[in-house]
Coordinates of C-alpha atoms in Angstrom, one line a residue:
Chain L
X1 CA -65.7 27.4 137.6
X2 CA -62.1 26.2 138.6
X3 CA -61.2 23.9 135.6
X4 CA -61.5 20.0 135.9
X5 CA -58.5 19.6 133.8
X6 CA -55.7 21.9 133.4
X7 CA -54.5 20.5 130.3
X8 CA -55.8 18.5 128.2
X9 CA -54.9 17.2 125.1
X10 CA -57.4 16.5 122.4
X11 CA -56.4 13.6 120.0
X12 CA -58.6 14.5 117.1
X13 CA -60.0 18.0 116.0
X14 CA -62.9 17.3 113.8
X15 CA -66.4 18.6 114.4
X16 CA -66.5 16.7 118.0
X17 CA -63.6 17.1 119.4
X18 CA -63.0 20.9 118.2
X19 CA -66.6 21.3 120.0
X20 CA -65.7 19.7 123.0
X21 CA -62.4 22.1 123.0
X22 CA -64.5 25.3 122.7
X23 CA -67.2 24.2 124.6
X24 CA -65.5 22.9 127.9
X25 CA -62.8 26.3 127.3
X26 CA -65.8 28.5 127.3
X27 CA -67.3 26.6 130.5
X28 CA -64.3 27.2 132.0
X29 CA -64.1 23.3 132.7
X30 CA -60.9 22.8 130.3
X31 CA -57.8 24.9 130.6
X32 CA -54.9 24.8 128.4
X33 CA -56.3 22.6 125.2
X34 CA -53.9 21.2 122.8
X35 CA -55.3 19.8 119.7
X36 CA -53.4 17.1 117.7
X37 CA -54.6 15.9 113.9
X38 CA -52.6 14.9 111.2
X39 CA -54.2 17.3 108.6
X40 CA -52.3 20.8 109.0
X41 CA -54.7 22.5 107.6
X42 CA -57.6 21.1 109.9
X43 CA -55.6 22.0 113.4
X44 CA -54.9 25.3 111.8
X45 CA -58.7 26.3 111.1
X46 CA -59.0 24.7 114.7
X47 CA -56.4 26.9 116.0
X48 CA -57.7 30.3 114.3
X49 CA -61.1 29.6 115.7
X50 CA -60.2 29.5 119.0
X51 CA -61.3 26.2 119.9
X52 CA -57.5 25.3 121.3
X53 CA -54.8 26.9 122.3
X54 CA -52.4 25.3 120.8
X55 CA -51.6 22.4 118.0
X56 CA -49.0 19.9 117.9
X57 CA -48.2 16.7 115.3
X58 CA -47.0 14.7 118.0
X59 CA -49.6 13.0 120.1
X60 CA -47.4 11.1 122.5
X61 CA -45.6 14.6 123.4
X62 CA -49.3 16.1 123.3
X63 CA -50.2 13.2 125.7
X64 CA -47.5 13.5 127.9
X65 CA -48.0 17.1 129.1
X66 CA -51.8 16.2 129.7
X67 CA -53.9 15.7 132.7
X68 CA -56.8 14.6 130.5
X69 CA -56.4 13.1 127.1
X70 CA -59.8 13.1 124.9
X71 CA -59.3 10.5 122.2
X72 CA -62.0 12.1 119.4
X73 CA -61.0 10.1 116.1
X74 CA -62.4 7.7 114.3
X75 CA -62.9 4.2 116.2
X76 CA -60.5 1.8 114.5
X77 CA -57.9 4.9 115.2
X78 CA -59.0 5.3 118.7
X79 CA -57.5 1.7 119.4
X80 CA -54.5 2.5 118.0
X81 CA -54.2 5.9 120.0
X82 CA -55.1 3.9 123.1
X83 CA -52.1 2.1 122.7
X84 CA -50.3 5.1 122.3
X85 CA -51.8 6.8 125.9
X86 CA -51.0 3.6 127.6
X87 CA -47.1 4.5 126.7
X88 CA -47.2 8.0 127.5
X89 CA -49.7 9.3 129.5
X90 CA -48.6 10.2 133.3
X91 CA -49.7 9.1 136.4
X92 CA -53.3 10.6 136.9
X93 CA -53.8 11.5 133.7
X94 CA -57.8 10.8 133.2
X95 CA -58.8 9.3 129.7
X96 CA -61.7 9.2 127.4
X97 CA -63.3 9.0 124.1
X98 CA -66.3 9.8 122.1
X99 CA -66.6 6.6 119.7
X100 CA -70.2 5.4 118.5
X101 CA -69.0 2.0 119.5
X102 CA -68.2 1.4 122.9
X103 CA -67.1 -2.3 124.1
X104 CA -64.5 -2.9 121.8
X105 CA -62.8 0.6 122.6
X106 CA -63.3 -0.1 127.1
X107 CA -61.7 -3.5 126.3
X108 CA -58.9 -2.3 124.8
X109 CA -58.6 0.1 127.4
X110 CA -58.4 -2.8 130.0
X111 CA -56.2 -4.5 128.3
X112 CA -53.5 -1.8 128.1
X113 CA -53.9 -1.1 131.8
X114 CA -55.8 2.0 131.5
X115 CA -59.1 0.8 133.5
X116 CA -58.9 2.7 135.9
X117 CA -59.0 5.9 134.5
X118 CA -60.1 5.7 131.6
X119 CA -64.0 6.6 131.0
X120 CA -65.4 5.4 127.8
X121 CA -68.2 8.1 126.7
X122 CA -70.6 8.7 123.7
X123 CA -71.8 12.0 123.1
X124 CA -75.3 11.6 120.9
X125 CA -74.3 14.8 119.2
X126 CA -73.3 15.7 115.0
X127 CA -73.9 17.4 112.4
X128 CA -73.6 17.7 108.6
X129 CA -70.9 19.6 108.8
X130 CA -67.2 18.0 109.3
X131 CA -63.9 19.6 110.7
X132 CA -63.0 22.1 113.0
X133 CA -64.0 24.7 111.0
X134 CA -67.8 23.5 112.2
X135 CA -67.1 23.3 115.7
X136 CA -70.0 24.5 117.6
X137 CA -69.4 25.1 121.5
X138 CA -73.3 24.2 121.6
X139 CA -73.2 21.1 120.2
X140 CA -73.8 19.3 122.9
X141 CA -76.3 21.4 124.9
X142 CA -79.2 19.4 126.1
X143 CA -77.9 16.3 124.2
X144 CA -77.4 12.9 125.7
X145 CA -73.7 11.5 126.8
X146 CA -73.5 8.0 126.9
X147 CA -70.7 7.0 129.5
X148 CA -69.4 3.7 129.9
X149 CA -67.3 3.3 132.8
X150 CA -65.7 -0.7 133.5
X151 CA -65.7 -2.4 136.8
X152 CA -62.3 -0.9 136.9
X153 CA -62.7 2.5 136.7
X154 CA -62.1 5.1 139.5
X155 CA -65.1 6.9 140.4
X156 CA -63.2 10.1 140.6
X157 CA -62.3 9.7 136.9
X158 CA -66.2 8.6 136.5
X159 CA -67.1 11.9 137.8
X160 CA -65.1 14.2 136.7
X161 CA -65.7 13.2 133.1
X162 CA -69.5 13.5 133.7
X163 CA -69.1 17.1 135.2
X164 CA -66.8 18.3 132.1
X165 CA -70.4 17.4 129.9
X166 CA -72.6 18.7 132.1
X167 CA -70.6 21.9 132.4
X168 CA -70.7 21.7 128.5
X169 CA -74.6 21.3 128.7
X170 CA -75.1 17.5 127.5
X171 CA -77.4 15.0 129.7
X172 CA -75.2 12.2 131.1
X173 CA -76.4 8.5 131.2
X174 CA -74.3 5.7 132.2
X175 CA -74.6 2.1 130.4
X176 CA -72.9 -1.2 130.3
X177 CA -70.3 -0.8 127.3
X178 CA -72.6 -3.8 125.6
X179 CA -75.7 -2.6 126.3
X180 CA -74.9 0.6 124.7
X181 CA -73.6 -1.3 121.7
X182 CA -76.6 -3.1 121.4
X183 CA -78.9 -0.4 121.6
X184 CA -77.1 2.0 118.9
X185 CA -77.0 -1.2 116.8
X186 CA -80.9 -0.5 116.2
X187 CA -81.0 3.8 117.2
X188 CA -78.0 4.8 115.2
X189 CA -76.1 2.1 112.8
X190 CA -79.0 0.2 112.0
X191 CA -80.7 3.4 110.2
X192 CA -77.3 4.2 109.0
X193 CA -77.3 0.9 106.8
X194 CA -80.9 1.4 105.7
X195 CA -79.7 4.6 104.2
X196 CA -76.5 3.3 102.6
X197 CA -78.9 0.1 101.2
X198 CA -81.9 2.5 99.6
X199 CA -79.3 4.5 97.9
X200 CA -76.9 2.2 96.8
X201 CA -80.2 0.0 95.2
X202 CA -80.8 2.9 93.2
X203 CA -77.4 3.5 92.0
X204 CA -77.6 -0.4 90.2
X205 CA -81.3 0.4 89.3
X206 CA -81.3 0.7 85.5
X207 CA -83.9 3.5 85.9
X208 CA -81.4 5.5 87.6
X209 CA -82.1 8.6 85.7
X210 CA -85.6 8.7 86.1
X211 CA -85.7 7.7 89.4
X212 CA -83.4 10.8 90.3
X213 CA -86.4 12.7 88.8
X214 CA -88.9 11.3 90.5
X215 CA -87.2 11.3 93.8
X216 CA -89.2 14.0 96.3
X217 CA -87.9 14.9 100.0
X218 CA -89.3 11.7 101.3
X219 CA -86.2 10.1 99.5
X220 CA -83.9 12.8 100.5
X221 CA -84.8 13.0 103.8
X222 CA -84.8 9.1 104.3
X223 CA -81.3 8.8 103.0
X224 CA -79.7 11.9 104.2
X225 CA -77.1 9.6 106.1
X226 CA -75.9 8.2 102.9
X227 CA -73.6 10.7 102.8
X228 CA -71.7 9.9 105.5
X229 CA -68.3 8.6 105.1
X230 CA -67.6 5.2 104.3
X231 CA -64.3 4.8 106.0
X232 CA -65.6 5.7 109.6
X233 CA -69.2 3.2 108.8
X234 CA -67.0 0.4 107.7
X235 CA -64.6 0.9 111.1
X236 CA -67.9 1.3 113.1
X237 CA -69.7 -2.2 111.2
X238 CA -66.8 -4.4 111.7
X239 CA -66.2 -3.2 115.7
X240 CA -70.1 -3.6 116.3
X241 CA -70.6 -6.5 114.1
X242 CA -72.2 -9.1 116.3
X243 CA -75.0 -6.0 117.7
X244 CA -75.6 -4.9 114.3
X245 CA -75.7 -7.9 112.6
X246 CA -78.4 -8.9 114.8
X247 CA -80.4 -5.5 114.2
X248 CA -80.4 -6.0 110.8
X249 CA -81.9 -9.7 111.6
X250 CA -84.2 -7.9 113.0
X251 CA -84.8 -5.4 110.3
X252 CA -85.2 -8.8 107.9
X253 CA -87.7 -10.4 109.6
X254 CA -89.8 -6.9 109.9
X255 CA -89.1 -6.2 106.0
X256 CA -89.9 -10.1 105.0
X257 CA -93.2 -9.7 107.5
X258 CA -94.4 -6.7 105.6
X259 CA -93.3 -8.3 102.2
X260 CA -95.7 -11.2 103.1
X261 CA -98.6 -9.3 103.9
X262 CA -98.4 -7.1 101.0
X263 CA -97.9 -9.9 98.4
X264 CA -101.0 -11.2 99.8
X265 CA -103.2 -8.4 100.0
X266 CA -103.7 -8.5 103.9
X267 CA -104.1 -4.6 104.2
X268 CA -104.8 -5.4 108.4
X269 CA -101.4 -6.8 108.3
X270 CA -99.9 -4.3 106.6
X271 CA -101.5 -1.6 108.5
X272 CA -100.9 -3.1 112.1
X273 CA -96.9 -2.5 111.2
X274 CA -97.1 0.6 109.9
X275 CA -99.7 1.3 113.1
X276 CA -96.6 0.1 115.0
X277 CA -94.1 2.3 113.1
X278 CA -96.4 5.4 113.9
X279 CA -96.5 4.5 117.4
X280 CA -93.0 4.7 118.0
X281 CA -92.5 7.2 115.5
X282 CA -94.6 9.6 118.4
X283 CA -92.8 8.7 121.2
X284 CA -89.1 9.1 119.6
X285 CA -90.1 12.0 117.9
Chain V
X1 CA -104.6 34.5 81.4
X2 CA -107.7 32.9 79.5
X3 CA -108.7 30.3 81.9
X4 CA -107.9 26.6 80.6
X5 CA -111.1 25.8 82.6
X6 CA -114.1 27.9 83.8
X7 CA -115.9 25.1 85.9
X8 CA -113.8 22.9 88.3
X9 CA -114.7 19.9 90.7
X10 CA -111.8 19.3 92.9
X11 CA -112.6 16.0 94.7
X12 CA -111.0 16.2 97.9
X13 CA -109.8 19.2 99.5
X14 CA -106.6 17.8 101.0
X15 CA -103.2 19.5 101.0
X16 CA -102.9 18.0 97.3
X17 CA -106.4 19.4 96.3
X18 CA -106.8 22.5 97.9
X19 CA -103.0 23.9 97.0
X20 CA -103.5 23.0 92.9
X21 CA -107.1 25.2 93.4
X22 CA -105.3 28.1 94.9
X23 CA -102.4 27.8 92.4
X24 CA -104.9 27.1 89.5
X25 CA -107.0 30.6 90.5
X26 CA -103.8 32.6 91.4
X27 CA -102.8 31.7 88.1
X28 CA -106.2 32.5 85.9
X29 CA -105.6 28.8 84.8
X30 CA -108.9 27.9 86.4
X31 CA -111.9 29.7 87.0
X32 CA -114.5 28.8 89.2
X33 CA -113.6 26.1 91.7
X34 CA -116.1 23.8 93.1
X35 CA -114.0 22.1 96.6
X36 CA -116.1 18.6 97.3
X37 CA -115.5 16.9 100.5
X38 CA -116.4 14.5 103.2
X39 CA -115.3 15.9 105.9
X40 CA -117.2 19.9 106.9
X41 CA -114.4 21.0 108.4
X42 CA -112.1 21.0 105.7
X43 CA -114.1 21.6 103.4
X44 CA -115.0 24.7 105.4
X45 CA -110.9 25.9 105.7
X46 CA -110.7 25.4 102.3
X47 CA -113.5 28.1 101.7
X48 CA -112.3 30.1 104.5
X49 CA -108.8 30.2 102.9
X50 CA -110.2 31.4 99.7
X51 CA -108.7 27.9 97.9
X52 CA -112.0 27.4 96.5
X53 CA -115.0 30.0 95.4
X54 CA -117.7 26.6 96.4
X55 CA -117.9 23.8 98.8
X56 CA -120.2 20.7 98.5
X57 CA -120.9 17.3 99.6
X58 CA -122.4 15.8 96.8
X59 CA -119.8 15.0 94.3
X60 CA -122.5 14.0 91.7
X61 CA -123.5 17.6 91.5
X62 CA -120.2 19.0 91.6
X63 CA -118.9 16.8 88.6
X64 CA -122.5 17.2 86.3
X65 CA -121.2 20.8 86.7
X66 CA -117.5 21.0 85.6
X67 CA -115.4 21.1 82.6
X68 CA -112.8 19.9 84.8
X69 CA -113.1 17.0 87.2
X70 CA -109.6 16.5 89.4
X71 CA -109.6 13.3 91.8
X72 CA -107.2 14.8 95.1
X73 CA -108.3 11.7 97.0
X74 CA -106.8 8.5 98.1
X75 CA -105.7 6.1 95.7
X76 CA -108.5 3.8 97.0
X77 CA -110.8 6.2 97.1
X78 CA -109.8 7.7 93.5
X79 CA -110.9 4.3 91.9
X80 CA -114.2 4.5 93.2
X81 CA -114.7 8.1 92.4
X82 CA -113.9 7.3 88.8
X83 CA -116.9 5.2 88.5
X84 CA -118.9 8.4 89.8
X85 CA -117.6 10.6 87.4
X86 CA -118.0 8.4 84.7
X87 CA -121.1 8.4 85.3
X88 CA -122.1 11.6 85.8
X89 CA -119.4 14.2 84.2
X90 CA -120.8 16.0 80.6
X91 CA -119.5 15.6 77.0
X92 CA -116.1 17.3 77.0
X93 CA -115.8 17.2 80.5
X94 CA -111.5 16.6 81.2
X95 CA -110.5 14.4 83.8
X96 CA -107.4 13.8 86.0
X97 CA -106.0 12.7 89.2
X98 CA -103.0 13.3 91.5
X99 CA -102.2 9.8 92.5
X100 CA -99.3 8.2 93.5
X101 CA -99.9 4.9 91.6
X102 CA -101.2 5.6 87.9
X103 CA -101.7 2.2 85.8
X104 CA -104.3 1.3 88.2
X105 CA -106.2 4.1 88.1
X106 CA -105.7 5.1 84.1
X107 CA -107.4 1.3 83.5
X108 CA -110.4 1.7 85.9
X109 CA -110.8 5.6 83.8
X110 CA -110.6 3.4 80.6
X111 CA -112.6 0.2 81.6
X112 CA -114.8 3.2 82.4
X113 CA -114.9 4.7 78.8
X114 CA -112.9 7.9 80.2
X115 CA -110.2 7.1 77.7
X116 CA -110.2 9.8 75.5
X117 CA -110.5 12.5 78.2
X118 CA -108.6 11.1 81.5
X119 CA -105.0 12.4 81.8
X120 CA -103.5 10.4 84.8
X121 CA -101.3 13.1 86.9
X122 CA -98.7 12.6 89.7
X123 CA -97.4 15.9 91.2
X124 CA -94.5 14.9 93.5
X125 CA -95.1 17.3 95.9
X126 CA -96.3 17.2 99.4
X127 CA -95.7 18.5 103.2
X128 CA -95.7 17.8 106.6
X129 CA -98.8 19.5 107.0
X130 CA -102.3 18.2 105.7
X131 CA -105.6 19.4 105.0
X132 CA -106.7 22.8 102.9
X133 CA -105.8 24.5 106.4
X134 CA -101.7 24.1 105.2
X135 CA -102.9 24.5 101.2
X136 CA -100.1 26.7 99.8
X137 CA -100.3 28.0 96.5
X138 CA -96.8 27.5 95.6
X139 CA -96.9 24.2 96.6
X140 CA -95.9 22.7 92.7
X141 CA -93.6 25.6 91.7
X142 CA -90.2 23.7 90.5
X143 CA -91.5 20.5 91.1
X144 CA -91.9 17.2 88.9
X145 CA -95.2 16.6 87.6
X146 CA -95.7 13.0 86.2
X147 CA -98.8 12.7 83.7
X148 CA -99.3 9.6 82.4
X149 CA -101.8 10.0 79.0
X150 CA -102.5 6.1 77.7
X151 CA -103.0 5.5 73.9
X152 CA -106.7 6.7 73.8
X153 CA -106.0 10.2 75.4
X154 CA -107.1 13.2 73.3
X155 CA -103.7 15.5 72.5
X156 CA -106.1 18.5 73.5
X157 CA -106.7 17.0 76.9
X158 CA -103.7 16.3 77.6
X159 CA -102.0 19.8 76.3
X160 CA -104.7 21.1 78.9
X161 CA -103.6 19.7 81.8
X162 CA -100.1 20.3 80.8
X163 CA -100.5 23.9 80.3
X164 CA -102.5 23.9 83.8
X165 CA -99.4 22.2 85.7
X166 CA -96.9 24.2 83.6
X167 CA -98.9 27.6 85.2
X168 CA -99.1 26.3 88.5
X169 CA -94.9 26.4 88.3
X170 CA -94.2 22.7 87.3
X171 CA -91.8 21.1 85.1
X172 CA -94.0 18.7 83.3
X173 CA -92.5 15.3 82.2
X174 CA -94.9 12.5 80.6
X175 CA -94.4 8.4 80.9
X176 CA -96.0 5.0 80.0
X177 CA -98.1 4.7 83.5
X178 CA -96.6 1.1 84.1
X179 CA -92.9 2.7 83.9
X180 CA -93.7 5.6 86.4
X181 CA -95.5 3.2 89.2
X182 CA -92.0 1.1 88.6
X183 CA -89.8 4.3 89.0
X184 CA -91.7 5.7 92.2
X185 CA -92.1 1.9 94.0
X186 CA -88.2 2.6 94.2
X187 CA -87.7 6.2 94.4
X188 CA -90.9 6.7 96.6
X189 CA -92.8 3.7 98.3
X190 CA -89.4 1.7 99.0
X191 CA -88.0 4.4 101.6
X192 CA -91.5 4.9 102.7
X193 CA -91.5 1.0 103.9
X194 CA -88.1 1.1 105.1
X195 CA -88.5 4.1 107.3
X196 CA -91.7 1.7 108.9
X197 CA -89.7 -0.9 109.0
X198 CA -87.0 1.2 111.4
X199 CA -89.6 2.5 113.5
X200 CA -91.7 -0.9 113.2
X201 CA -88.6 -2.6 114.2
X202 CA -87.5 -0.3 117.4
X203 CA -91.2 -0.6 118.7
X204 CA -90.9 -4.0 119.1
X205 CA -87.4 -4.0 121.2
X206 CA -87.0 -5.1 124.3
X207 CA -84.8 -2.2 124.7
X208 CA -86.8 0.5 123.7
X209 CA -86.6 3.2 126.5
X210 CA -83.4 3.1 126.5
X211 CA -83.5 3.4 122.2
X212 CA -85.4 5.9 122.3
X213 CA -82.8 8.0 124.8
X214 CA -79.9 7.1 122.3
X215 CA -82.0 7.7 119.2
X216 CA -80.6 10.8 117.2
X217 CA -81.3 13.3 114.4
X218 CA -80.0 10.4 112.2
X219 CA -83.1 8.1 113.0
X220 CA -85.3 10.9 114.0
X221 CA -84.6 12.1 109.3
X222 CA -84.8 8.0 107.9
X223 CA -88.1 7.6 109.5
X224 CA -89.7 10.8 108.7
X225 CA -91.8 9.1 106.6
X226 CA -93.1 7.0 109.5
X227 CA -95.5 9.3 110.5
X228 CA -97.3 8.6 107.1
X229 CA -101.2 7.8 106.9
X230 CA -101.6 4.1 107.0
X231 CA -104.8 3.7 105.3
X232 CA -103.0 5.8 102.2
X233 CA -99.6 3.4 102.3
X234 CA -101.5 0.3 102.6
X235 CA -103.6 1.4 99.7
X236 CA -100.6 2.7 97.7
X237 CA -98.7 -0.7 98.6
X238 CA -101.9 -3.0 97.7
X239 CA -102.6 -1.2 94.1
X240 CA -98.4 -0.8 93.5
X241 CA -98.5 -4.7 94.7
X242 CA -95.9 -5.8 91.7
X243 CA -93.4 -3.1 91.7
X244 CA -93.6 -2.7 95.2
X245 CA -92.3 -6.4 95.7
X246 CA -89.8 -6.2 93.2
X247 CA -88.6 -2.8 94.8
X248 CA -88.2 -4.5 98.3
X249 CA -86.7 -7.6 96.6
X250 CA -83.8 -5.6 95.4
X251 CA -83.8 -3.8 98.7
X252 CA -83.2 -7.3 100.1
X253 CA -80.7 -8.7 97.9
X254 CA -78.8 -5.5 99.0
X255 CA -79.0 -5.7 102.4
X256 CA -78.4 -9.6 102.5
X257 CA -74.8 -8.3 100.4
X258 CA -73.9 -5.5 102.9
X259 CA -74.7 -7.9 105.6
X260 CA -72.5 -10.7 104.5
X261 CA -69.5 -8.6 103.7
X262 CA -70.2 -7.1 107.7
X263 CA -70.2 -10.7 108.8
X264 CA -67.2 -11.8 107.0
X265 CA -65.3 -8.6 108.2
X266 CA -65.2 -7.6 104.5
X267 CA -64.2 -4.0 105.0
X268 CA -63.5 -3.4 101.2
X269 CA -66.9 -5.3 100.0
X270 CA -68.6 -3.2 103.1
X271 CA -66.9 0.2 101.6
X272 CA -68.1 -0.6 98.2
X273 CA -71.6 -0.9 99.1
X274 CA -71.2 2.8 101.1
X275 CA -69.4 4.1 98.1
X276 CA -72.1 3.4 95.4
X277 CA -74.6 4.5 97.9
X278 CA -72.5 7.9 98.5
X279 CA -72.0 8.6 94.7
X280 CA -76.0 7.8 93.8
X281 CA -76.4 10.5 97.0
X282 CA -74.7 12.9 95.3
X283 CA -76.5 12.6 91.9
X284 CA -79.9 13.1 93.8
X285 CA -79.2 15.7 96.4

């Protein structure tokens, strides 16, 4: 295919954005890639794998050469690299993102008179791994993208920023910035803090050493997102707080609901909401 | 090897059951294995697989005859078996269970005069699977067994059922019964509830197409566990009633901490939760 984007330059080259580098290079949808981190040693493995051609320190140079600028860093950084963009990008020069959290990042956006080309997306895609070195030009093959277009925003941009994911295999759906808040509140954060909660109980339990004995795969598996790190959560709580404070509401009254009905023996009450889990748990798989 | 026991009733032919009489036989540790079930056609895979040399549906029968009696059935369903082999099993006969919750069920074997020769067993094991059709007899190898002998348990009973989990390939560890249902409401029946309350939760949005299109691997692993038996959890939550509570009450007291430090933009009190969460991950794999 003739690229969508001769050069782009990628503002983050961890797992997602290295992935996006090889996979839209491969699909021939990206052409020259530059990636720009400030760990050396990260662009460098990025670099030696192939996923970009080149690497660079500087973003706002990086940004200035570009035609598309992907902004693939953490989400309290992406603000601050929005700012950036808005000083040097040129003329024409489409731009998106990949954060978890969406409204807070469009907003911005608006607000350094970017709307109309820049395309908010969110690419339901990871992995345990971390860093370039992981990069996987699959990643995102049959995976759901998540774009969130303003009122603003060209429809050219729009749709040449959902071609560049279909050409890397992903399924693209467009939301509302806060609807798509709202709902990863509950799919994706909400989970999140479960897992941080159960393990972090634990870790003050006074039976801690026992309990790590006595923990099977139904702990591990439940908590698997505890090891996520804490400095990208904390960003990604604060910037959705309202949404996910109100999933975790939500999460209360469920937990204080089952509570009641276990303290007083009412094993139909108990079993309708876990009946209710089960039925959900078989359509989301 | 000798076998520990020539004549065995396995009560329930389940994934539990039918994998400790395939290991038990592989192993010489048991000899002639009696599978006892309500349900012909598992009872009927279990034969077919070779788990067991006997099927039955008369449990009566099946315990007159053993020298070991193991209840693989429900927690529920365990209690009221007790009562059968109490009154049925002959002089000598050893006694033990593989459920979840354990000072229940070692009372009922006392209040039942099984004292001396009931030792309480909690193999923390399982699968995906269920049935004898998945039973696999390496099922236990590495895994924690739990037995839980109270102060009238004969030393040669319970050095039997030791050596039997200890051939089967388990690492063998003994506790108070009380202690153990305390360490597993925690380690085991807290992120059981918490991955219905996620699912629980979701099924009852107003949003849920759309959650279950931006639901990931991340919620698809914390609510494994919701695909769980609910006649089984409700009975493990009813007889683990105490622990259970407190379990959930700390899980509360948690969540109602990392909320308010979310609220209150609190990113240091929000980190501090993730960090203790992160460093108990790591101690538990």
């Amino acid at each position: 295919m003739k690229a969508l984007f001769e050069n782009v330059a990628i503002l983050g080259t961890g797992l997602i954005g290295a992935s996006l580098a090889a996979a839209g290079r491969r699909a021939g949808a990206l052409g020259r890639v530059v990636g720009v981190g400030r760990t050396r040693a990260n662009l460098e493995a990025a670099l030696a794998s192939g996923c970009v051609d080149a690497i660079s320190s500087d973003p706002a140079d990086a940004i200035a050469g570009a035609d598309l600028v992907v902004i693939a860093a953490p989400v309290d950084t992406s603000l601050d690299l929005l700012d950036l963009v808005a000083d040097h990008a040129r003329p024409g020069c489409v731009v998106t993102d990949v954060g978890s959290v969406k409204a807070p990042i469009c907003e911005r956006a608006v607000a350094r008179g970017l709307d109309a080309r820049f395309v908010g997306a969110h690419p339901m895609a990871g992995g345990t791994e971390t860093g370039a070195a992981a990069a996987d030009a699959d990643l995102y093959r049959g995976r759901v993208v998540v774009l969130t277009p303003g009122a603003g925003t060209e429809a050219g941009a729009v749709s040449r920023i959902h071609d560049l994911w279909v050409a890397v295999g992903a399924r693209v759906i467009e939301l509302d910035a806060r609807i798509h808040d709202r709902v990863v509140a509950l799919s994706s954060h909400l989970p999140q803090m479960a897992a941080f909660a159960l393990c972090a109980t634990a870790e003050r339990s006074a039976d801690q050493a026992l309990l790590i004995e006595l923990s099977g795969n139904g702990f591990r598996d439940t908590t698997r997102l505890a090891r996520s790190d804490h400095e990208m959560w904390s960003s990604i709580a604060d910037l959705n707080r309202d949404a996910l404070l109100e999933a975790m509401d939500r999460f209360s009254s469920l937990w204080a609901e089952l509570r009641g009905a276990i303290a007083r023996s009412d094993g139909a009450g108990v079993r309708r909401i876990m009946e209710q889990a089960r039925v959900y748990k078989g359509k989301v798989g």
